[in-house]
Tab-separated table of C-alpha atoms in Angstrom:
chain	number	residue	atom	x	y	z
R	245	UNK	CA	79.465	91.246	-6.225
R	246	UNK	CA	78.881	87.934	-4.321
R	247	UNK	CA	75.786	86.901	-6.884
R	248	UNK	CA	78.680	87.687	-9.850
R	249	UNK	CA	81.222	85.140	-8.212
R	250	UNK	CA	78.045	82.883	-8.276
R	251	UNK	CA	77.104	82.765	-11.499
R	252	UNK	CA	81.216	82.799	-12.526
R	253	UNK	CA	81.408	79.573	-10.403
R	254	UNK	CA	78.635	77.657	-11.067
R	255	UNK	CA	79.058	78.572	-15.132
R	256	UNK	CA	82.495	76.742	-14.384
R	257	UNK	CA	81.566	73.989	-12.387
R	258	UNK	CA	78.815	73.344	-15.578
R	259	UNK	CA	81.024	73.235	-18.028
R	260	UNK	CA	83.444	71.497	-16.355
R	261	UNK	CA	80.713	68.751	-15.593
R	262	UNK	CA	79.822	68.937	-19.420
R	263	UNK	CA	83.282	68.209	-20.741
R	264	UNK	CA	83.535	64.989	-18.194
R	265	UNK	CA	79.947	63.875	-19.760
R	266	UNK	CA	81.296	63.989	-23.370
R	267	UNK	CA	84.556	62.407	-23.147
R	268	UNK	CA	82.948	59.302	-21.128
R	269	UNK	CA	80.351	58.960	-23.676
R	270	UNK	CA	83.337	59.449	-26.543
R	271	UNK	CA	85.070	56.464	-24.722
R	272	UNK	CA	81.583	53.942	-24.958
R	273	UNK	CA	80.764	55.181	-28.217
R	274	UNK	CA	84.685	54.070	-29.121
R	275	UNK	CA	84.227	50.878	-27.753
R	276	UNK	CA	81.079	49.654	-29.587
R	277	UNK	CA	82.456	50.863	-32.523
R	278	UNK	CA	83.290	47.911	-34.564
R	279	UNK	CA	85.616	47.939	-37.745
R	280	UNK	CA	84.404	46.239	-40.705
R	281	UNK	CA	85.886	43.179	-41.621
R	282	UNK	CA	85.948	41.823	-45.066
R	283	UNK	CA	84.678	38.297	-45.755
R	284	UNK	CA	87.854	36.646	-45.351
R	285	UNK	CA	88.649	38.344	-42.064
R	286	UNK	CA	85.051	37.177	-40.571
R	287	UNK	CA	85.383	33.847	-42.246
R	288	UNK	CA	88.643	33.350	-40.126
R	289	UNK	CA	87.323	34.359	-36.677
R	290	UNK	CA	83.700	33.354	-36.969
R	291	UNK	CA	83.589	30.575	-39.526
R	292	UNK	CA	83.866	26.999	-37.721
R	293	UNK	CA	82.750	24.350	-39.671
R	294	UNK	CA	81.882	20.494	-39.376
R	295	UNK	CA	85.795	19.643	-38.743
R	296	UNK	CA	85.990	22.464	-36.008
R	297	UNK	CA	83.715	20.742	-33.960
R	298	UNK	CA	85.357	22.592	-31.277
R	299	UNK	CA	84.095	25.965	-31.782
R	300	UNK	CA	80.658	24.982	-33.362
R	301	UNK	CA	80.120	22.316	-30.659
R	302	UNK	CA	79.978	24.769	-27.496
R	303	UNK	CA	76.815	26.401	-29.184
R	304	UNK	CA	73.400	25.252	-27.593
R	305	UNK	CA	71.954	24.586	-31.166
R	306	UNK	CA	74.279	22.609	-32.672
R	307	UNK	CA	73.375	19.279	-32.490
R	308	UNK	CA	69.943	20.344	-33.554
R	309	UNK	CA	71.545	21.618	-36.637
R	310	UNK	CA	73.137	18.564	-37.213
R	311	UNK	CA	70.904	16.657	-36.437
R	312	UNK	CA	68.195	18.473	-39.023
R	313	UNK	CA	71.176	19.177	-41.819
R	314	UNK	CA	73.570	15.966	-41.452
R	315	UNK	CA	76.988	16.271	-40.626
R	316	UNK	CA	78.333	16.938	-44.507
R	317	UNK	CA	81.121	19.435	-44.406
R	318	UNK	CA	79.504	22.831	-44.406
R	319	UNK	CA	81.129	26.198	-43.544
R	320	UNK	CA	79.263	28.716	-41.088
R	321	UNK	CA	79.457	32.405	-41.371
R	322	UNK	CA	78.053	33.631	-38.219
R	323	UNK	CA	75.550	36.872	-39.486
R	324	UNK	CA	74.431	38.203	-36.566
R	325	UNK	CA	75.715	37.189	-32.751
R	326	UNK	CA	74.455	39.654	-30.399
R	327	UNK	CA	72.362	39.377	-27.074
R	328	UNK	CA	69.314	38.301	-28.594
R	329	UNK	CA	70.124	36.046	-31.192
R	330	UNK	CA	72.393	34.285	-33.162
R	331	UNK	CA	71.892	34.174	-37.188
R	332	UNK	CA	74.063	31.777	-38.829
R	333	UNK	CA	74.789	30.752	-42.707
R	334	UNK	CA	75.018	27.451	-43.671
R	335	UNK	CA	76.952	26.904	-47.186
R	336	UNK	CA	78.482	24.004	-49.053
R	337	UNK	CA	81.930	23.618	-50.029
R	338	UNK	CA	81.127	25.449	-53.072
R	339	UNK	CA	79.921	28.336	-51.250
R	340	UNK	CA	76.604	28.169	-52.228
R	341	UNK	CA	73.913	28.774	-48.942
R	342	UNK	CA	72.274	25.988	-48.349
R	343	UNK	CA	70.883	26.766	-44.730
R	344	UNK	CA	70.091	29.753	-42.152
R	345	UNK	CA	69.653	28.989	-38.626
R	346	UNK	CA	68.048	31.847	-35.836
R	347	UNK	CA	68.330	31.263	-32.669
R	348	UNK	CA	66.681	33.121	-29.962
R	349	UNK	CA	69.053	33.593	-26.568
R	350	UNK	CA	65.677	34.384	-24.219
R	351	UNK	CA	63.201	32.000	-25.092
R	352	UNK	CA	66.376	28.931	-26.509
R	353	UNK	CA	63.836	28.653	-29.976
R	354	UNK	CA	65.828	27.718	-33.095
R	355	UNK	CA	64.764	27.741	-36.336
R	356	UNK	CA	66.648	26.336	-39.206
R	357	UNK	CA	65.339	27.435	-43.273
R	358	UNK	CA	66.368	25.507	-46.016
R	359	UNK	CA	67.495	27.811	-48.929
R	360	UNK	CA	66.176	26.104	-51.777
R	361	UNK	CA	62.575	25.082	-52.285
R	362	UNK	CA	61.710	23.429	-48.624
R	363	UNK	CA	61.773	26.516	-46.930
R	364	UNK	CA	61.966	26.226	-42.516
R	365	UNK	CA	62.856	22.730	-41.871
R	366	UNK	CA	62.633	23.057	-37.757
R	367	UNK	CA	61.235	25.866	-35.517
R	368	UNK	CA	60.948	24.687	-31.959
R	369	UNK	CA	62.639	25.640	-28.172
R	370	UNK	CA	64.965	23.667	-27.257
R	371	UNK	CA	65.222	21.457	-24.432
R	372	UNK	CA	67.297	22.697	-21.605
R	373	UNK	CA	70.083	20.245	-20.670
């Protein structure tokens, strides 16, 4: 009798301990689920160009990049922005990509790649400030 009341509590205390487990890892998997966002939708939240200084400016790299491109009016889609790096593109007014800058967080190197036939204009770390 006592080794059935056992095994009936212990089965219950498992699957309560199971259902806790799944619902936590429900509520991280919700949160880095991201929901696509068209062009235009990125272009509005991630897009700062050269008269947003404002947004662009806080970024470590950016007066690398300006330095290497010029300061002609480009817009910036940012690619990828994660821990580890940042990958943005660098188009004209037309639209047309002209540059893509990486930039890796750990190590601060940037490198910036000219779209036409130049190819990577700068790949060094940058100096700390």
């Amino acid at each position: 009798m006592n080794k059935m009341v056992m095994a009936l509590v212990t089965t219950g205390l498992l699957l309560t301990a199971c259902q806790g487990t799944d619902e936590k890892s429900n509520e991280v998997a919700e949160e880095n689920t991201q929901t696509p966002q068209t062009g235009e939708e990125q272009s509005a939240q991630n897009v700062p160009n050269a008269s947003n200084d404002e947004q662009w400016a806080s970024l470590p790299e950016y007066h690398v990049i300006m330095e290497q491109i010029g300061t002609k009016d480009y817009n910036v889609e940012t690619v990828t922005d994660n821990e580890e790096k940042r990958i943005l593109l660098i188009s004209d007014e037309s639209g047309e990509s002209q540059y893509k800058t990486i930039f890796i967080k750990q190590t601060q190197r940037l490198k910036i790649i000219e779209m036409g036939e130049d190819g990577q204009i700068f790949n060094d770390i940058l100096p700390e400030k």
